[in-house]
Amino acid sequence: MTDSAYNPQDKPAVSIIVPVYKVPEQYLRKCAESCIEQTVRDIEILLVDDGSPDQCGSICDEYAEKDSRVHVIHKENGGLCSARNAGFAAARGEWIMFVDGDDWIDPDMCCRMLDAGRREDVDLVMCGITRQYEHSTQDYKFYLRDYEKGGKVYRGRECKWLQQQLLVYNCNIAVAYSKLIRRKLLADHNIVHDDLLRQGAEGLEFNIRLFEQIRSALFINQPFYHYLYNENSISSLHSEENHRCVIGCFEKIRGLIEESSNRDRLLPWFDNRLLYVIITTAISGYFHPDNKAPFSEKKKGYEAYLQQPIVEHALKTDNLRGLSRQRRVVLYLIRHRQFRALDLMGRARKWQKDHL
């Protein structure tokens, strides 16, 4: 791609929005530098310091001093969605890209995705993802058709099929990152993140609304985006507040589906997607070894969780498509209230993750 010299007075092609809160310095620097090193110069990078109490804000300011394309927004802590919205409100680019503060992107990500998006005049460009563990990496598997191997563009009713795939756990597209989105589409339909959904399935909820409006999209099966897996992140730790937030997200998603023009496609997959959350909440939440509460409290807490109407309804679904054998075993234990066995499964799962 031929890229003209960057002029800070012009509207950039891409606005990269990076929420920053308590990100370890080495990861924040790697993230910021991966954005700065994009082969496309015609970008702006919005580092949103979400009231981080450490040195994150100063590090962001340091990069802004070095590169005129970097802008820093300092705000009171409001959560991930609030930070993304602050970045979007300040963004001037033709396209929007979200990158989490501890992740990083390949140098040619913007170039490859921008070229394809402009060539096909689409609303949305998606790409592959690599999950980075401490000692290994793993590329996400996608079954969407690769634009770079055949020129596939999803248009019209095909985008309704894509919206359905958001609820298919193994499709891996229900995230805000690894996407290039036309800013005009977001602005015209007021598609912003719900900042009341501080943590949980906020990306899925955002995408359900986004895919309600897109009329064209394509997918490039290259892992340009590097997602850093952190088992100590807020979303990975047992937290009653976080469990409530996730259920709140799904309650809102259910409401969106009921009002969607694509309701008949989406509804059969909603409970299936929620099953993954229920299973994860057991194994990586209540019955995770890092939850130091006595077993009786774990049991009591998870029993109360299972009594929520939306959870009770999901547990009755017959749609188990996509669930691995291990998850089906966990689901059987949940349905039959075998909490001691769930506790053992939680320990086994932690050992498995520790040896990745």
Tab-separated table of C-alpha atoms in Angstrom:
chain	number	residue	atom	x	y	z
A	1	MET	CA	0.000	0.000	0.000
A	2	THR	CA	1.308	3.423	-0.921
A	3	ASP	CA	1.064	5.642	2.131
A	4	SER	CA	1.375	9.420	1.893
A	5	ALA	CA	3.279	11.358	4.535
A	6	TYR	CA	1.329	11.749	7.738
A	7	ASN	CA	-0.166	15.168	8.376
A	8	PRO	CA	-1.573	15.543	11.917
A	9	GLN	CA	-4.079	18.105	10.581
A	10	ASP	CA	-5.695	15.502	8.314
A	11	LYS	CA	-8.247	12.966	9.424
A	12	PRO	CA	-6.369	9.694	9.808
A	13	ALA	CA	-7.348	6.492	8.065
A	14	VAL	CA	-7.409	4.485	11.305
A	15	SER	CA	-7.946	5.419	14.951
A	16	ILE	CA	-6.469	2.789	17.261
A	17	ILE	CA	-8.125	2.984	20.695
A	18	VAL	CA	-6.194	1.447	23.607
A	19	PRO	CA	-7.791	1.333	27.088
A	20	VAL	CA	-5.108	1.296	29.785
A	21	TYR	CA	-5.585	0.286	33.402
A	22	LYS	CA	-2.988	-1.373	35.632
A	23	VAL	CA	-1.120	-2.831	32.682
A	24	PRO	CA	2.371	-4.123	33.555
A	25	GLU	CA	4.959	-1.804	32.022
A	26	GLN	CA	6.522	-4.345	29.662
A	27	TYR	CA	3.146	-5.197	28.140
A	28	LEU	CA	1.971	-1.599	27.866
A	29	ARG	CA	5.174	-0.636	26.070
A	30	LYS	CA	4.918	-3.616	23.741
A	31	CYS	CA	1.312	-2.687	22.938
A	32	ALA	CA	2.033	1.006	22.310
A	33	GLU	CA	5.100	0.282	20.218
A	34	SER	CA	3.262	-2.295	18.114
A	35	CYS	CA	0.704	0.397	17.251
A	36	ILE	CA	3.354	3.017	16.518
A	37	GLU	CA	5.269	0.589	14.284
A	38	GLN	CA	2.350	0.004	11.908
A	39	THR	CA	3.457	0.149	8.273
A	40	VAL	CA	0.557	2.520	7.645
A	41	ARG	CA	1.609	5.949	8.863
A	42	ASP	CA	-1.820	7.527	8.434
A	43	ILE	CA	-3.129	6.539	11.864
A	44	GLU	CA	-3.797	8.019	15.275
A	45	ILE	CA	-3.285	6.143	18.522
A	46	LEU	CA	-5.539	7.043	21.439
A	47	LEU	CA	-4.145	5.774	24.748
A	48	VAL	CA	-6.943	6.038	27.305
A	49	ASP	CA	-5.588	6.129	30.853
A	50	ASP	CA	-8.644	4.926	32.765
A	51	GLY	CA	-7.550	6.400	36.092
A	52	SER	CA	-4.768	3.855	36.504
A	53	PRO	CA	-3.160	4.359	39.950
A	54	ASP	CA	0.324	3.327	38.812
A	55	GLN	CA	2.774	4.630	36.193
A	56	CYS	CA	0.588	3.779	33.203
A	57	GLY	CA	-0.465	7.389	32.648
A	58	SER	CA	3.121	8.641	32.661
A	59	ILE	CA	4.193	5.927	30.236
A	60	CYS	CA	1.380	6.921	27.888
A	61	ASP	CA	2.462	10.581	28.082
A	62	GLU	CA	6.006	9.530	27.249
A	63	TYR	CA	4.882	8.022	23.943
A	64	ALA	CA	2.762	11.071	23.117
A	65	GLU	CA	5.835	13.265	23.497
A	66	LYS	CA	7.750	11.098	21.038
A	67	ASP	CA	5.117	10.705	18.311
A	68	SER	CA	2.544	13.304	17.235
A	69	ARG	CA	0.128	10.533	16.233
A	70	VAL	CA	-0.185	9.397	19.861
A	71	HIS	CA	-2.800	11.150	21.987
A	72	VAL	CA	-3.457	10.455	25.662
A	73	ILE	CA	-6.799	10.744	27.400
A	74	HIS	CA	-6.641	10.814	31.208
A	75	LYS	CA	-9.961	10.064	32.878
A	76	GLU	CA	-11.432	8.799	36.108
A	77	ASN	CA	-11.721	5.052	36.343
A	78	GLY	CA	-14.912	3.864	34.707
A	79	GLY	CA	-14.063	0.433	33.388
A	80	LEU	CA	-13.150	-1.032	30.022
A	81	CYS	CA	-16.312	0.051	28.193
A	82	SER	CA	-16.073	3.601	29.516
A	83	ALA	CA	-12.449	3.831	28.365
A	84	ARG	CA	-13.280	2.539	24.880
A	85	ASN	CA	-16.098	5.074	24.624
A	86	ALA	CA	-13.816	7.930	25.666
A	87	GLY	CA	-11.412	6.920	22.933
A	88	PHE	CA	-14.173	6.659	20.346
A	89	ALA	CA	-15.549	10.094	21.256
A	90	ALA	CA	-12.132	11.611	20.521
A	91	ALA	CA	-11.367	9.505	17.439
A	92	ARG	CA	-11.214	11.172	14.005
A	93	GLY	CA	-10.336	8.195	11.830
A	94	GLU	CA	-12.244	6.740	8.904
A	95	TRP	CA	-11.929	3.366	10.629
A	96	ILE	CA	-11.876	2.339	14.302
A	97	MET	CA	-9.720	-0.390	15.845
A	98	PHE	CA	-9.773	-1.460	19.508
A	99	VAL	CA	-6.617	-2.931	21.060
A	100	ASP	CA	-6.451	-3.933	24.727
A	101	GLY	CA	-3.549	-2.443	26.672
A	102	ASP	CA	-1.742	-5.702	27.382
A	103	ASP	CA	-2.105	-7.110	23.854
A	104	TRP	CA	-0.163	-6.251	20.711
A	105	ILE	CA	-0.596	-6.279	16.929
A	106	ASP	CA	1.542	-7.208	13.934
A	107	PRO	CA	3.157	-4.318	11.993
A	108	ASP	CA	1.109	-4.945	8.843
A	109	MET	CA	-2.268	-5.399	10.569
A	110	CYS	CA	-3.655	-1.976	9.672
A	111	CYS	CA	-2.221	-2.093	6.171
A	112	ARG	CA	-3.641	-5.475	5.213
A	113	MET	CA	-7.047	-4.879	6.783
A	114	LEU	CA	-7.367	-1.316	5.516
A	115	ASP	CA	-6.476	-2.303	1.957
A	116	ALA	CA	-9.101	-5.050	1.927
A	117	GLY	CA	-11.766	-2.891	3.589
A	118	ARG	CA	-11.344	-0.060	1.121
A	119	ARG	CA	-11.070	-2.343	-1.903
A	120	GLU	CA	-14.370	-4.076	-1.112
A	121	ASP	CA	-16.069	-1.064	0.497
A	122	VAL	CA	-17.227	-3.088	3.515
A	123	ASP	CA	-18.415	-2.037	6.960
A	124	LEU	CA	-16.223	-4.453	8.896
A	125	VAL	CA	-12.918	-6.293	8.510
A	126	MET	CA	-12.016	-9.130	10.908
A	127	CYS	CA	-8.756	-11.029	11.370
A	128	GLY	CA	-7.259	-14.012	13.172
A	129	ILE	CA	-5.982	-14.040	16.750
A	130	THR	CA	-3.049	-15.668	18.526
A	131	ARG	CA	-3.389	-16.451	22.215
A	132	GLN	CA	-0.133	-15.849	24.053
A	133	TYR	CA	0.523	-18.015	27.112
A	134	GLU	CA	3.556	-17.718	29.352
A	135	HIS	CA	5.421	-20.532	27.623
A	136	SER	CA	3.508	-21.126	24.395
A	137	THR	CA	1.211	-19.667	21.758
A	138	GLN	CA	-1.958	-20.935	20.141
A	139	ASP	CA	-3.698	-19.617	17.035
A	140	TYR	CA	-7.467	-19.423	17.343
A	141	LYS	CA	-9.298	-21.622	14.871
A	142	PHE	CA	-11.820	-19.958	12.586
A	143	TYR	CA	-14.234	-21.455	10.113
A	144	LEU	CA	-15.070	-18.196	8.329
A	145	ARG	CA	-13.927	-18.059	4.722
A	146	ASP	CA	-10.609	-16.276	4.194
A	147	TYR	CA	-10.819	-13.189	1.985
A	148	GLU	CA	-7.176	-13.506	0.944
A	149	LYS	CA	-7.801	-17.034	-0.348
A	150	GLY	CA	-10.711	-16.565	-2.698
A	151	GLY	CA	-11.967	-13.017	-2.188
A	152	LYS	CA	-14.980	-13.941	-0.046
A	153	VAL	CA	-17.056	-10.966	1.132
A	154	TYR	CA	-20.131	-11.473	3.322
A	155	ARG	CA	-22.996	-9.278	2.148
A	156	GLY	CA	-26.682	-8.782	2.887
A	157	ARG	CA	-28.333	-11.782	4.542
A	158	GLU	CA	-24.947	-13.429	4.996
A	159	CYS	CA	-24.258	-10.816	7.677
A	160	LYS	CA	-27.235	-12.184	9.613
A	161	TRP	CA	-25.518	-15.559	9.549
A	162	LEU	CA	-22.378	-13.857	10.892
A	163	GLN	CA	-24.431	-12.339	13.709
A	164	GLN	CA	-25.601	-15.823	14.637
A	165	GLN	CA	-21.966	-16.987	14.784
A	166	LEU	CA	-21.335	-14.487	17.580
A	167	LEU	CA	-23.248	-16.871	19.842
A	168	VAL	CA	-21.295	-19.908	18.654
A	169	TYR	CA	-18.525	-20.193	21.226
A	170	ASN	CA	-15.913	-21.674	18.891
A	171	CYS	CA	-16.379	-19.053	16.187
A	172	ASN	CA	-14.147	-16.620	18.156
A	173	ILE	CA	-15.473	-13.355	16.655
A	174	ALA	CA	-17.492	-12.023	19.617
A	175	VAL	CA	-14.780	-9.603	20.768
A	176	ALA	CA	-14.231	-5.880	20.244
A	177	TYR	CA	-10.599	-6.292	19.209
A	178	SER	CA	-9.188	-7.908	16.022
A	179	LYS	CA	-11.602	-5.793	13.981
A	180	LEU	CA	-11.507	-2.736	11.751
A	181	ILE	CA	-14.887	-0.966	11.856
A	182	ARG	CA	-16.113	1.968	9.796
A	183	ARG	CA	-16.472	4.914	12.121
A	184	LYS	CA	-19.493	6.240	10.193
A	185	LEU	CA	-21.423	3.034	10.847
A	186	LEU	CA	-20.792	3.307	14.587
A	187	ALA	CA	-21.645	7.004	14.674
A	188	ASP	CA	-24.757	6.784	12.491
A	189	HIS	CA	-26.283	4.034	14.638
A	190	ASN	CA	-24.873	5.220	17.991
A	191	ILE	CA	-23.095	1.903	18.514
A	192	VAL	CA	-20.935	2.452	21.571
A	193	HIS	CA	-20.035	0.188	24.444
A	194	ASP	CA	-22.482	0.047	27.330
A	195	ASP	CA	-20.400	1.522	30.144
A	196	LEU	CA	-22.772	0.066	32.731
A	197	LEU	CA	-21.415	-3.350	31.715
A	198	ARG	CA	-18.033	-2.881	33.319
A	199	GLN	CA	-16.814	-6.434	32.890
A	200	GLY	CA	-17.979	-9.740	31.510
A	201	ALA	CA	-19.586	-10.346	28.138
A	202	GLU	CA	-19.451	-6.681	27.143
A	203	GLY	CA	-17.735	-7.531	23.853
A	204	LEU	CA	-20.476	-9.961	22.871
A	205	GLU	CA	-23.179	-7.434	23.756
A	206	PHE	CA	-21.417	-4.741	21.686
A	207	ASN	CA	-21.082	-7.071	18.719
A	208	ILE	CA	-24.726	-8.165	18.779
A	209	ARG	CA	-25.667	-4.514	18.214
A	210	LEU	CA	-22.866	-3.954	15.702
A	211	PHE	CA	-23.793	-6.958	13.568
A	212	GLU	CA	-27.441	-5.882	13.632
A	213	GLN	CA	-26.381	-2.972	11.399
A	214	ILE	CA	-23.528	-4.175	9.185
A	215	ARG	CA	-24.327	-4.902	5.558
A	216	SER	CA	-20.915	-6.210	4.466
A	217	ALA	CA	-17.879	-7.787	6.091
A	218	LEU	CA	-14.819	-9.866	5.329
A	219	PHE	CA	-12.384	-12.007	7.281
A	220	ILE	CA	-8.616	-12.328	6.830
A	221	ASN	CA	-7.373	-15.560	8.357
A	222	GLN	CA	-4.058	-14.188	9.572
A	223	PRO	CA	-3.324	-13.869	13.321
A	224	PHE	CA	-2.434	-10.184	13.281
A	225	TYR	CA	-3.768	-9.749	16.831
A	226	HIS	CA	-1.912	-11.162	19.850
A	227	TYR	CA	-4.131	-11.718	22.882
A	228	LEU	CA	-2.217	-12.092	26.137
A	229	TYR	CA	-3.873	-14.719	28.305
A	230	ASN	CA	-3.713	-13.697	31.946
A	231	GLU	CA	-5.302	-16.067	34.438
A	232	ASN	CA	-5.077	-13.301	37.050
A	233	SER	CA	-7.150	-10.825	35.047
A	234	ILE	CA	-10.408	-9.556	36.519
A	235	SER	CA	-12.467	-11.705	34.183
A	236	SER	CA	-10.489	-14.849	35.067
A	237	LEU	CA	-10.726	-14.647	38.853
A	238	HIS	CA	-13.591	-15.682	41.096
A	239	SER	CA	-15.604	-12.609	41.958
A	240	GLU	CA	-19.253	-12.412	42.931
A	241	GLU	CA	-19.388	-8.952	41.390
A	242	ASN	CA	-17.940	-10.183	38.127
A	243	HIS	CA	-20.355	-13.124	38.017
A	244	ARG	CA	-23.226	-10.674	38.457
A	245	CYS	CA	-21.843	-8.449	35.699
A	246	VAL	CA	-21.621	-11.358	33.272
A	247	ILE	CA	-25.196	-12.424	33.982
A	248	GLY	CA	-26.263	-8.792	33.591
A	249	CYS	CA	-24.619	-8.747	30.169
A	250	PHE	CA	-26.475	-11.882	29.120
A	251	GLU	CA	-29.771	-10.524	30.392
A	252	LYS	CA	-29.280	-7.475	28.191
A	253	ILE	CA	-28.198	-9.652	25.245
A	254	ARG	CA	-31.373	-11.693	25.635
A	255	GLY	CA	-33.386	-8.485	25.437
A	256	LEU	CA	-31.524	-7.371	22.310
A	257	ILE	CA	-32.206	-10.731	20.670
A	258	GLU	CA	-35.919	-10.477	21.406
A	259	GLU	CA	-35.983	-7.133	19.556
A	260	SER	CA	-33.671	-8.208	16.727
A	261	SER	CA	-34.778	-8.649	13.122
A	262	ASN	CA	-32.620	-11.788	13.304
A	263	ARG	CA	-34.373	-13.209	16.376
A	264	ASP	CA	-35.194	-16.604	14.878
A	265	ARG	CA	-31.539	-17.273	14.065
A	266	LEU	CA	-30.162	-15.977	17.358
A	267	LEU	CA	-32.519	-17.329	19.990
A	268	PRO	CA	-31.730	-21.064	19.571
A	269	TRP	CA	-28.043	-20.330	20.191
A	270	PHE	CA	-28.400	-18.018	23.182
A	271	ASP	CA	-28.742	-20.737	25.828
A	272	ASN	CA	-25.950	-22.749	24.199
A	273	ARG	CA	-23.601	-19.775	24.559
A	274	LEU	CA	-24.654	-19.182	28.143
A	275	LEU	CA	-23.821	-22.815	29.001
A	276	TYR	CA	-20.146	-22.028	28.418
A	277	VAL	CA	-20.398	-19.209	30.950
A	278	ILE	CA	-22.133	-21.427	33.522
A	279	ILE	CA	-19.453	-24.102	33.120
A	280	THR	CA	-16.594	-21.605	33.301
A	281	THR	CA	-18.106	-19.951	36.364
A	282	ALA	CA	-18.001	-23.316	38.126
A	283	ILE	CA	-14.514	-24.489	37.133
A	284	SER	CA	-12.641	-21.183	36.857
A	285	GLY	CA	-14.737	-19.346	39.429
A	286	TYR	CA	-16.393	-20.893	42.446
A	287	PHE	CA	-14.442	-24.167	42.379
A	288	HIS	CA	-11.089	-22.801	41.252
A	289	PRO	CA	-8.303	-23.588	43.768
A	290	ASP	CA	-7.511	-19.878	44.104
A	291	ASN	CA	-10.949	-19.385	45.657
A	292	LYS	CA	-9.874	-19.965	49.253
A	293	ALA	CA	-13.387	-20.007	50.681
A	294	PRO	CA	-14.433	-23.180	52.524
A	295	PHE	CA	-16.120	-25.773	50.331
A	296	SER	CA	-19.456	-25.145	52.080
A	297	GLU	CA	-19.341	-21.480	51.011
A	298	LYS	CA	-18.354	-22.376	47.453
A	299	LYS	CA	-21.277	-24.763	47.267
A	300	LYS	CA	-23.716	-22.264	48.747
A	301	GLY	CA	-22.570	-19.500	46.403
A	302	TYR	CA	-22.789	-21.611	43.265
A	303	GLU	CA	-26.166	-23.031	44.268
A	304	ALA	CA	-27.471	-19.462	44.493
A	305	TYR	CA	-25.912	-18.682	41.108
A	306	LEU	CA	-27.712	-21.649	39.531
A	307	GLN	CA	-31.071	-20.456	40.872
A	308	GLN	CA	-31.077	-17.313	38.739
A	309	PRO	CA	-33.913	-17.606	36.177
A	310	ILE	CA	-31.732	-17.021	33.129
A	311	VAL	CA	-29.292	-19.712	34.334
A	312	GLU	CA	-32.054	-22.188	35.161
A	313	HIS	CA	-33.487	-21.726	31.677
A	314	ALA	CA	-30.150	-22.262	29.943
A	315	LEU	CA	-29.482	-25.479	31.877
A	316	LYS	CA	-32.628	-26.981	30.349
A	317	THR	CA	-31.525	-26.503	26.739
A	318	ASP	CA	-30.937	-29.483	24.486
A	319	ASN	CA	-28.561	-27.511	22.258
A	320	LEU	CA	-25.181	-28.860	23.334
A	321	ARG	CA	-23.565	-28.446	19.909
A	322	GLY	CA	-19.905	-27.490	20.104
A	323	LEU	CA	-19.412	-28.497	23.743
A	324	SER	CA	-16.315	-30.639	24.190
A	325	ARG	CA	-16.479	-33.956	26.022
A	326	GLN	CA	-14.859	-32.361	29.069
A	327	ARG	CA	-17.417	-29.546	29.154
A	328	ARG	CA	-20.271	-32.035	28.776
A	329	VAL	CA	-18.948	-33.893	31.822
A	330	VAL	CA	-18.866	-30.653	33.801
A	331	LEU	CA	-22.375	-29.789	32.620
A	332	TYR	CA	-23.618	-33.218	33.764
A	333	LEU	CA	-22.105	-32.599	37.209
A	334	ILE	CA	-23.724	-29.156	37.372
A	335	ARG	CA	-27.149	-30.432	36.384
A	336	HIS	CA	-26.921	-33.157	39.038
A	337	ARG	CA	-25.448	-30.810	41.675
A	338	GLN	CA	-22.275	-32.893	42.120
A	339	PHE	CA	-20.320	-30.105	43.779
A	340	ARG	CA	-17.506	-32.255	45.217
A	341	ALA	CA	-16.739	-33.550	41.745
A	342	LEU	CA	-16.810	-29.987	40.408
A	343	ASP	CA	-14.245	-29.029	43.030
A	344	LEU	CA	-11.942	-31.805	41.770
A	345	MET	CA	-12.490	-30.719	38.164
A	346	GLY	CA	-11.501	-27.172	39.097
A	347	ARG	CA	-8.212	-28.408	40.514
A	348	ALA	CA	-7.548	-30.546	37.462
A	349	ARG	CA	-8.243	-27.641	35.115
A	350	LYS	CA	-5.805	-25.375	36.987
A	351	TRP	CA	-3.075	-27.997	36.710
A	352	GLN	CA	-3.766	-28.284	32.996
A	353	LYS	CA	-3.469	-24.531	32.467
A	354	ASP	CA	-0.295	-24.305	34.570
A	355	HIS	CA	1.391	-26.751	32.212
A	356	LEU	CA	0.470	-25.064	28.921
